[in-house]
Tab-separated table of C-alpha atoms in Angstrom:
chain	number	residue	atom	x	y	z
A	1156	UNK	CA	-27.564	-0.804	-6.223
A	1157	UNK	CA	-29.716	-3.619	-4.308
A	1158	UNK	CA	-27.978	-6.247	-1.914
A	1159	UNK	CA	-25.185	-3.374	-1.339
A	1160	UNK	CA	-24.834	-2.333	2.755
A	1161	UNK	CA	-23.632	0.502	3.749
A	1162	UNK	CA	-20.316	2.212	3.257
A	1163	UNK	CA	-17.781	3.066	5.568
A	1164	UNK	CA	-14.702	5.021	4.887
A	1165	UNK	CA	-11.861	3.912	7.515
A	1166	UNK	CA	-8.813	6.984	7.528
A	1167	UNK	CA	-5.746	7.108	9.922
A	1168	UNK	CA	-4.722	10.174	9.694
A	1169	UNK	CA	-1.071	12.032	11.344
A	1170	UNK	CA	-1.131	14.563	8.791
A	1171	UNK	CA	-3.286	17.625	9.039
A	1172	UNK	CA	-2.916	18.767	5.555
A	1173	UNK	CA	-2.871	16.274	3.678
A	1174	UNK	CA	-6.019	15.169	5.614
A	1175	UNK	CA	-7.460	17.752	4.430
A	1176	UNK	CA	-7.165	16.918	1.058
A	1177	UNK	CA	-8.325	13.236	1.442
A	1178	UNK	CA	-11.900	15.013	3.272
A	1179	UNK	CA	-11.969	17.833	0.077
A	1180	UNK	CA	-12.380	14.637	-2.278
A	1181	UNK	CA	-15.035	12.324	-0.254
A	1182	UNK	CA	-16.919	16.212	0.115
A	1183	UNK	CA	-16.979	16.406	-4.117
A	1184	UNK	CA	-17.992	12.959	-4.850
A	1185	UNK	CA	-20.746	12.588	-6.796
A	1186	UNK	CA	-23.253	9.537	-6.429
A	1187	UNK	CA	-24.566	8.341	-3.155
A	1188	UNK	CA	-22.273	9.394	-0.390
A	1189	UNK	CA	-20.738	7.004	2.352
A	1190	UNK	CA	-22.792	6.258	5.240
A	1191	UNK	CA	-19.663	6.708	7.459
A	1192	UNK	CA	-16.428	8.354	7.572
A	1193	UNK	CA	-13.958	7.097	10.616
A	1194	UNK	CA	-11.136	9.101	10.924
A	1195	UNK	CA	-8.079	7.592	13.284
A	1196	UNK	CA	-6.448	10.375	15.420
A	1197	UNK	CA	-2.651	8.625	15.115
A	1198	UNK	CA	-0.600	11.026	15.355
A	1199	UNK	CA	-0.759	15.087	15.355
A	1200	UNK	CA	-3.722	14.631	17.135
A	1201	UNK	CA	-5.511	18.115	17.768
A	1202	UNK	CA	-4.516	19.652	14.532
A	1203	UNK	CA	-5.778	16.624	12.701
A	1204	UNK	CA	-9.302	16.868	14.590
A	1205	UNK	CA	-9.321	19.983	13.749
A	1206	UNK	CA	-8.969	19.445	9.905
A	1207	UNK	CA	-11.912	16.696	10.677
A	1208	UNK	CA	-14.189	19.388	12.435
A	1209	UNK	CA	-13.820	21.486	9.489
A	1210	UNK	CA	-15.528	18.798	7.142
A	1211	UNK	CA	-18.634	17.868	9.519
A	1212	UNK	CA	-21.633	19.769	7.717
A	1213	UNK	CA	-20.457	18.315	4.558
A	1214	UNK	CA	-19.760	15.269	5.583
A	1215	UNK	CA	-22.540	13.964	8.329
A	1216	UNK	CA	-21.215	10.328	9.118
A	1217	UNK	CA	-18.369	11.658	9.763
A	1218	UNK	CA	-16.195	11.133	13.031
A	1219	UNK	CA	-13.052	10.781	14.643
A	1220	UNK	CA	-11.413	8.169	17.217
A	1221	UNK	CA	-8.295	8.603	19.136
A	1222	UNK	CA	-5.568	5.892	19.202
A	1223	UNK	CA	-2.510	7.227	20.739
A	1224	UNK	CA	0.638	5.456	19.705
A	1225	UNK	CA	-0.788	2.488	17.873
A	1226	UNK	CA	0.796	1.001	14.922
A	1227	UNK	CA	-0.891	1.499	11.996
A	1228	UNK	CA	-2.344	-1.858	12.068
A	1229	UNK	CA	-3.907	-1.578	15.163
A	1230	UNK	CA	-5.558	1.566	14.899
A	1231	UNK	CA	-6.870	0.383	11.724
A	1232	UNK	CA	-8.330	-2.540	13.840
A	1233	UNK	CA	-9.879	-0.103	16.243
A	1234	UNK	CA	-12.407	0.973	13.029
A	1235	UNK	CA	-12.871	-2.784	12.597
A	1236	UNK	CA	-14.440	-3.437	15.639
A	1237	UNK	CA	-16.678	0.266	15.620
A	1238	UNK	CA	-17.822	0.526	12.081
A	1239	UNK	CA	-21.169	0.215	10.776
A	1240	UNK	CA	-20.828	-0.387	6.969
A	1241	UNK	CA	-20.981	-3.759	5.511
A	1242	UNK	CA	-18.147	-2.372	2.886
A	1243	UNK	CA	-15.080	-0.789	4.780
A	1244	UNK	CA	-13.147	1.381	2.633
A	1245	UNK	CA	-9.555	1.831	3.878
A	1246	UNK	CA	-7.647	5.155	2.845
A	1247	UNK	CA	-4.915	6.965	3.285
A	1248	UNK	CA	-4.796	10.249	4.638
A	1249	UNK	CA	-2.424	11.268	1.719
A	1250	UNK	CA	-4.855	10.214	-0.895
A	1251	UNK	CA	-7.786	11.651	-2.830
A	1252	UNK	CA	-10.307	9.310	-4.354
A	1253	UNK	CA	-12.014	9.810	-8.248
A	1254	UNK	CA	-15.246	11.602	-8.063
A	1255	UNK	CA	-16.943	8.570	-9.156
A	1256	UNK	CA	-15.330	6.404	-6.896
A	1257	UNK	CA	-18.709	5.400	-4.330
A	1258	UNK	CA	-21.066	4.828	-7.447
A	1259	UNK	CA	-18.445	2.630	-8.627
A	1260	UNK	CA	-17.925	1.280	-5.554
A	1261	UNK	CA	-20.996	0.266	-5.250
A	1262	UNK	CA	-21.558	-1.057	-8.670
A	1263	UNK	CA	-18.379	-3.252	-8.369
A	1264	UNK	CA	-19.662	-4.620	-5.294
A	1265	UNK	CA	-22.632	-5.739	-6.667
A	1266	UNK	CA	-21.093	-7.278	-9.395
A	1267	UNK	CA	-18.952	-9.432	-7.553
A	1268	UNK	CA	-20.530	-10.542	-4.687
A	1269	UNK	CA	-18.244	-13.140	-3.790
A	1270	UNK	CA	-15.405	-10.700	-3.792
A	1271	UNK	CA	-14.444	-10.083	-0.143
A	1272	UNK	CA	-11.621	-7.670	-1.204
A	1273	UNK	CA	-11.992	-5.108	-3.245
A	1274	UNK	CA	-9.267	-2.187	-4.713
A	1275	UNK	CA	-8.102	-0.398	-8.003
A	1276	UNK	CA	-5.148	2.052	-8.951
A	1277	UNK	CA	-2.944	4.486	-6.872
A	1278	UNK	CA	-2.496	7.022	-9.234
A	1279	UNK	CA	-0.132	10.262	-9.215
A	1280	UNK	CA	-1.786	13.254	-9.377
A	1281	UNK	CA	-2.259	15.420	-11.826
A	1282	UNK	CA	-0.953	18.109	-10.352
A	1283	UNK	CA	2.343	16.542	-9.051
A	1284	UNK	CA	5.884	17.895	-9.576
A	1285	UNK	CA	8.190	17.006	-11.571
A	1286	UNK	CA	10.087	14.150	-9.101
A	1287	UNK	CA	7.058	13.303	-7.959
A	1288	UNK	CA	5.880	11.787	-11.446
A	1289	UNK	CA	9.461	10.320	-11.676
A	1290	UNK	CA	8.367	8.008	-8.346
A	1291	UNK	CA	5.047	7.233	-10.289
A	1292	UNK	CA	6.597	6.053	-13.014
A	1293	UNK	CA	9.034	4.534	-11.475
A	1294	UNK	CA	6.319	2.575	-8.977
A	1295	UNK	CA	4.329	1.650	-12.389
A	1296	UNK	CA	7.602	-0.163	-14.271
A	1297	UNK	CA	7.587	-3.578	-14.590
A	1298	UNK	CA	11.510	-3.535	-13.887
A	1299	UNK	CA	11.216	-1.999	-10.789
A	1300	UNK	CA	7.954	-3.001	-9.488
A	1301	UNK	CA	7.506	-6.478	-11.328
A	1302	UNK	CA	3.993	-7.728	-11.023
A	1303	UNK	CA	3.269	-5.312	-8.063
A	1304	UNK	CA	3.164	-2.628	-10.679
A	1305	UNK	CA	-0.334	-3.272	-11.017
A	1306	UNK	CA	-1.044	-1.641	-7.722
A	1307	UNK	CA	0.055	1.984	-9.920
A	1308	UNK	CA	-0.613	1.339	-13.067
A	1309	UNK	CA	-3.697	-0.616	-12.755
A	1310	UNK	CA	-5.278	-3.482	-14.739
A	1311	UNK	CA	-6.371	-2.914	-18.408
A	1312	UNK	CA	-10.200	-4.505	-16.665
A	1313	UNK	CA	-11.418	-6.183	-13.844
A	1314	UNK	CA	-9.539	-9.003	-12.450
A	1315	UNK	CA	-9.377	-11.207	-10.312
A	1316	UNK	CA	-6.164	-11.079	-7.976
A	1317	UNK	CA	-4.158	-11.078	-4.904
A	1318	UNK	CA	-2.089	-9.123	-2.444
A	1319	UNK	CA	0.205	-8.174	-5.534
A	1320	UNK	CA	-2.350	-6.149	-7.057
A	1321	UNK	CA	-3.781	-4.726	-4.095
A	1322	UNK	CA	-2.705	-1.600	-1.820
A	1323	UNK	CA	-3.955	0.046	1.396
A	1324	UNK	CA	-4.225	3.452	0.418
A	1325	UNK	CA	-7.252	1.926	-2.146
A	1326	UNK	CA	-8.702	-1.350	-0.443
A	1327	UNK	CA	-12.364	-1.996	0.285
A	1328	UNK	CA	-12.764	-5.133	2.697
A	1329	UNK	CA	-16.130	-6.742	3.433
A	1330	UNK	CA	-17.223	-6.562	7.134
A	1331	UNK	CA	-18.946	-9.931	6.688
A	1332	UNK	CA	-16.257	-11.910	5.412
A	1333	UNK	CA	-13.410	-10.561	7.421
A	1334	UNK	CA	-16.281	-11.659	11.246
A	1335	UNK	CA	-16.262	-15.201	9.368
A	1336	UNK	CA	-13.112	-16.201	8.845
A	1337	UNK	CA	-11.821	-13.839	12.433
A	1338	UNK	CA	-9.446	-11.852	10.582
A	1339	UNK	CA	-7.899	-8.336	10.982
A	1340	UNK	CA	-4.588	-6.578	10.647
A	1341	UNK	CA	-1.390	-7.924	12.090
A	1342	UNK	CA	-0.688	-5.096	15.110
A	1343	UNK	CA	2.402	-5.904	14.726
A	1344	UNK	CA	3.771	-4.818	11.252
A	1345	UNK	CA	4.749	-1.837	10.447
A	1346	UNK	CA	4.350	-2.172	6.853
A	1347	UNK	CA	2.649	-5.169	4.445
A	1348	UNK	CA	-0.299	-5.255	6.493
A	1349	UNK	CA	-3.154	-5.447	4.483
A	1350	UNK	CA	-0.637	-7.834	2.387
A	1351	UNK	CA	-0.847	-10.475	5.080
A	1352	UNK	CA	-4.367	-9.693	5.705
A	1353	UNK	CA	-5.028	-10.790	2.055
A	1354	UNK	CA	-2.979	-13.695	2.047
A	1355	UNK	CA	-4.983	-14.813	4.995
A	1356	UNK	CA	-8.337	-14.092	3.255
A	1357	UNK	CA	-7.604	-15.997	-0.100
A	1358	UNK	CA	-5.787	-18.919	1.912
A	1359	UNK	CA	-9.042	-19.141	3.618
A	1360	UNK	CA	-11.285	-19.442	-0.096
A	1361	UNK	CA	-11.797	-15.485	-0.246
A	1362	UNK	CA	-11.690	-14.250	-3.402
A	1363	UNK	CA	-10.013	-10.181	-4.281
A	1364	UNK	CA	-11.094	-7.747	-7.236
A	1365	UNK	CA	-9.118	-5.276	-8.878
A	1366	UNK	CA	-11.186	-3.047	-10.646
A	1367	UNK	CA	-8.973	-0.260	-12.682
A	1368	UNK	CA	-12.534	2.167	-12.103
A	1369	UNK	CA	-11.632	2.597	-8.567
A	1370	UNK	CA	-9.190	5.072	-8.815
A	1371	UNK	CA	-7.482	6.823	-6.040
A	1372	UNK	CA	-4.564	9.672	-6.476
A	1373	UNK	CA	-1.782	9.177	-3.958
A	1374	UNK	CA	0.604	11.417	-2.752
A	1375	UNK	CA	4.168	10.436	-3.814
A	1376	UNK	CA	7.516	10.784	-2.479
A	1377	UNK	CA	8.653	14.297	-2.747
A	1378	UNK	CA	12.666	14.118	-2.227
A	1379	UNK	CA	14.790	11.039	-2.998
A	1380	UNK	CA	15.457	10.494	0.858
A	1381	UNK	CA	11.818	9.749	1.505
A	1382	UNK	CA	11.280	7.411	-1.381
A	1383	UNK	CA	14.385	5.300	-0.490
A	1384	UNK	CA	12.899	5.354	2.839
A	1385	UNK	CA	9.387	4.233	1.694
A	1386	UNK	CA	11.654	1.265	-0.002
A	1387	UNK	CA	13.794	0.258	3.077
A	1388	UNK	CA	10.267	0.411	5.067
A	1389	UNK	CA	8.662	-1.664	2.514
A	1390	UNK	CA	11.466	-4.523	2.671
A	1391	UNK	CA	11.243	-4.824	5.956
A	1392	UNK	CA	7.511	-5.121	6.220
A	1393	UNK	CA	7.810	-7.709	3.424
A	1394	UNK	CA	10.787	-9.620	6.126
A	1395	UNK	CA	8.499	-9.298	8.690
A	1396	UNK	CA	5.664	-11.017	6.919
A	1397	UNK	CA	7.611	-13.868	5.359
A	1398	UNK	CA	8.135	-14.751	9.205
A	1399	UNK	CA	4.735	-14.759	9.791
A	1400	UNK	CA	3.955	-16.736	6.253
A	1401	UNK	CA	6.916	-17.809	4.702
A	1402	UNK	CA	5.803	-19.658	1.759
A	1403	UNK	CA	4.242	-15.851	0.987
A	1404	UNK	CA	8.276	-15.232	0.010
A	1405	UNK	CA	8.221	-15.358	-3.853
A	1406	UNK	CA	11.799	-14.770	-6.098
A	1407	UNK	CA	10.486	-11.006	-7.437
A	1408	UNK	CA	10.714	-10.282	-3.373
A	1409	UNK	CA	14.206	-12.104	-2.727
A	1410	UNK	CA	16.133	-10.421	-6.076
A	1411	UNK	CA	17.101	-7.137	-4.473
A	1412	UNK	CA	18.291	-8.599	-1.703
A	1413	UNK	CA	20.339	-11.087	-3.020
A	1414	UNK	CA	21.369	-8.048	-5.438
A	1415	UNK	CA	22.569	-6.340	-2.189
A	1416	UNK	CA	24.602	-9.491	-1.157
A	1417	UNK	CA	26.007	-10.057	-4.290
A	1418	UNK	CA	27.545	-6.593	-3.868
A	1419	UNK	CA	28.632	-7.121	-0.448
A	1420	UNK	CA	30.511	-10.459	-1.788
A	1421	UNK	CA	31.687	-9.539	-4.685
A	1422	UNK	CA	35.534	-8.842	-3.599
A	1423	UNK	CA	34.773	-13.127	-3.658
A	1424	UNK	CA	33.504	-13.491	-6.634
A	1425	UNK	CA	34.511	-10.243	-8.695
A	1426	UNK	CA	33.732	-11.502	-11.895
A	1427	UNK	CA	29.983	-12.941	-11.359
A	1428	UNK	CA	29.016	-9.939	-9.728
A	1429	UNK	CA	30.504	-7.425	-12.525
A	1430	UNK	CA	28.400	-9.974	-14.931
A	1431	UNK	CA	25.435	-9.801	-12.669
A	1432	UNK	CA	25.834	-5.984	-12.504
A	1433	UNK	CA	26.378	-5.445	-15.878
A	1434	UNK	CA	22.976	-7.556	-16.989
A	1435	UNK	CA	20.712	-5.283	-14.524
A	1436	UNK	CA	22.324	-2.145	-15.324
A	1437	UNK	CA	21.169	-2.844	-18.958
A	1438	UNK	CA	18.066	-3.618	-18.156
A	1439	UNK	CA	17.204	-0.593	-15.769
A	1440	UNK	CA	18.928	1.134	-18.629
A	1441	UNK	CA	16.708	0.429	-21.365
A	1442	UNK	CA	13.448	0.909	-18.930
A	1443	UNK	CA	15.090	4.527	-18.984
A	1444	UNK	CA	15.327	4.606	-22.442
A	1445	UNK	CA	11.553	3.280	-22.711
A	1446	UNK	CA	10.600	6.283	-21.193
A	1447	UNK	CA	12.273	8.738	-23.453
A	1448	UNK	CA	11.597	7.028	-26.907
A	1449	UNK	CA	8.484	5.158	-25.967
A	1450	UNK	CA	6.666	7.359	-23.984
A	1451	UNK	CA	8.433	10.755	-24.768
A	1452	UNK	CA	9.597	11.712	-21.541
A	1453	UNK	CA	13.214	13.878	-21.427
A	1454	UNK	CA	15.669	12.828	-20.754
A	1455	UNK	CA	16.630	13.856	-17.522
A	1456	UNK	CA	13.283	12.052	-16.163
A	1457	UNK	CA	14.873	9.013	-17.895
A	1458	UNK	CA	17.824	9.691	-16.209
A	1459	UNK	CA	16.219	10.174	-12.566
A	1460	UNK	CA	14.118	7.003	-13.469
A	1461	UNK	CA	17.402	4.719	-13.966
A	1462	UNK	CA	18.918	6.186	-10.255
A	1463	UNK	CA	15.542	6.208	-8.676
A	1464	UNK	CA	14.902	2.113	-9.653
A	1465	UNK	CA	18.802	1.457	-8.825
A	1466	UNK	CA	18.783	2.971	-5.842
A	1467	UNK	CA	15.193	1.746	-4.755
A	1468	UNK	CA	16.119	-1.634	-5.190
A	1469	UNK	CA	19.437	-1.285	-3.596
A	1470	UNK	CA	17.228	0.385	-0.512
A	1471	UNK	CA	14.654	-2.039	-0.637
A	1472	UNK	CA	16.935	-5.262	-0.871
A	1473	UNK	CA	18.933	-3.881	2.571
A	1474	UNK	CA	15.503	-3.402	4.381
A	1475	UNK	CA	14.638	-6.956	3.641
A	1476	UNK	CA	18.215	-7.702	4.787
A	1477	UNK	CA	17.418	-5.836	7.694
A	1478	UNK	CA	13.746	-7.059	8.527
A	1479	UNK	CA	14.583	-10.931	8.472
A	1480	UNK	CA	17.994	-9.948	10.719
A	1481	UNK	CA	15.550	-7.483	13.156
A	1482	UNK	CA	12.469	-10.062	13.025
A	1483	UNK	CA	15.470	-13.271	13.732
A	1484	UNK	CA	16.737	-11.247	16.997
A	1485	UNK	CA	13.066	-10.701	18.040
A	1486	UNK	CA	12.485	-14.402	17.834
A	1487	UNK	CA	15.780	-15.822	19.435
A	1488	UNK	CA	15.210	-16.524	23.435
A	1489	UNK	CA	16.989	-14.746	25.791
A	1490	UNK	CA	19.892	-15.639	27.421
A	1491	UNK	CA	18.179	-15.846	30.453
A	1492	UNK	CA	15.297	-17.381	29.311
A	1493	UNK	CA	14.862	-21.200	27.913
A	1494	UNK	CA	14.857	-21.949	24.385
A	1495	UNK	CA	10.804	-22.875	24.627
A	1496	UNK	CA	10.037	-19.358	25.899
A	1497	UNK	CA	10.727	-17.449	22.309
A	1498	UNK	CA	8.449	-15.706	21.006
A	1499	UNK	CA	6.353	-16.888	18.438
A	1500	UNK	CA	3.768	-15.200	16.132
């Protein structure tokens, strides 16, 4: 493990039980343990240190800092700017890493030393119900996920990627490289963060490493609400980002959108959008009926994995609606200001 700093594990954490959870795993890792643990007081603040105090003697490096109504993004930068480790491990509190995951770690760092990103799979757990490993599956289909199904289902071996096949609930960002090219997270997003962040890195020459080894198990979605939530969120956070970067905008992004629009139009044009319908359904369709022949599932989880992609598309096509509409207003100058005075990120 020569040439390998120190590791720092970076958690903001609202939830007390779930935090919990996350701290139970880093306790029964095996391998060399992380030299710090940094846990984010963002929300539920005393019942969350509490859950932290709970996990001291088994965890020594670890400790908490409080960052009352931050965005995620900024509290996240607050560990920046106070951790020790050369290798900053960013999880969620509603995740549990692989036992191995720090002798991996470690390894994998080693291995690539050029890397200055580093991440693998966000698995469902085991123990999940049954709608909860409908959302996994759902996250891990090509139709619904396109490329960004990687972040789920992982790569078949190391590979060399970007902010597609990358997530912040399993990303491990070099201290070193993130001081030399003055990056951190945008305060100002509430969701794609670490997306921009990587875009930054790799437009700067940084390279990012998916290794399918570093495995993390994250909480999904338990009730339909909350994932169609987690989908409007996410299209909005992708809105927001395209007006920081917009050639970061890519077609797999803009199709449930324009999906969304064609729906809203199609009184204009009935017969394009019952043709455009018509071709998706099918395909959503026979992703359902993948799942039941090719992979055995019932068929009522076929069935909830043709709504749940439907509807998640429809949900995440009006949040990016909705994001370039919010982040448009946010830009325009007011009415009693002059045109130069907009603001500008």
């Amino acid at each position: 493990m020569s040439g390998v700093s120190s590791v720092a594990v970076v958690i903001v954490a609202s939830r007390p039980v779930l935090l919990g959870r996350c701290l139970e795993s880093l306790a029964a890792a095996d391998g060399p343990r992380p030299e710090e643990i940094l846990v984010i007081l963002n929300g539920s603040k005393e019942d969350c240190s509490r859950t932290a105090e709970r996990f001291r003697v088994r965890l020594p490096g670890l400790r908490t800092m409080d960052s009352p109504g931050l965005s995620p993004g900024a509290a996240r930068n607050l560990a920046l700017s106070s951790a020790r480790g050369e290798l900053l491990f960013f999880l969620d509190d509603d995740a549990a890493i692989d036992p191995r995951y720090f002798r991996v770690l470690r390894e994998k760092a080693s291995a690539y030393p050029d890397a200055a990103a580093l991440g693998g799979p966000e698995s469902t757990p085991p123990e999940s119900g049954s709608f909860e490993r409908c959302v996994g599956r759902a996250l891990e289909s090509w139709v619904f996920a396109g490329p960004m199904r990687r972040r789920a289902a992982g790569f078949p071996r190391d590979s060399w990627t970007d902010e597609r096949g990358l997530i912040l609930c399993n990303l491990v960002l070099r201290a070193q490289a993130l001081r030399a090219e003055g990056l951190s997270f945008d305060p100002e997003l509430e969701r794609n963060e670490e997306n921009l962040l990587l875009e930054r890195l790799a437009r700067s020459g940084r390279r990012a490493v998916h290794c399918p080894e570093l495995r993390v198990f994250h909480q999904r979605r338990p009730t339909p609400a909350g994932f169609f939530r987690q989908c409007r969120l996410s299209g909005r956070g992708r809105a927001a980002m395209t007006f920081r970067l917009p050639s970061t905008l890519r077609a797999i992004h803009v199709l449930p959108g324009a999906g969304v629009l064609m729906g809203l139009l199609a009184p204009l044009h009935p017969r394009l959008a019952a043709a455009a319908a018509a071709v998706y359904l099918a395909a959503v369709a026979a992703d359902g009926v993948r799942l039941a022949l090719g992979q055995g599932e019932r068929w009522t989880a076929a069935a909830w994995h043709v709504f749940l992609v439907a509807a998640g598309h429809a949900c995440y096509g009006a949040g990016l609606l909705e994001g370039f509409v919010l982040q448009a207003l946010k830009r325009a100058p007011s009415p009693l200001e002059p045109e130069g005075a907009a603001v500008r990120a």
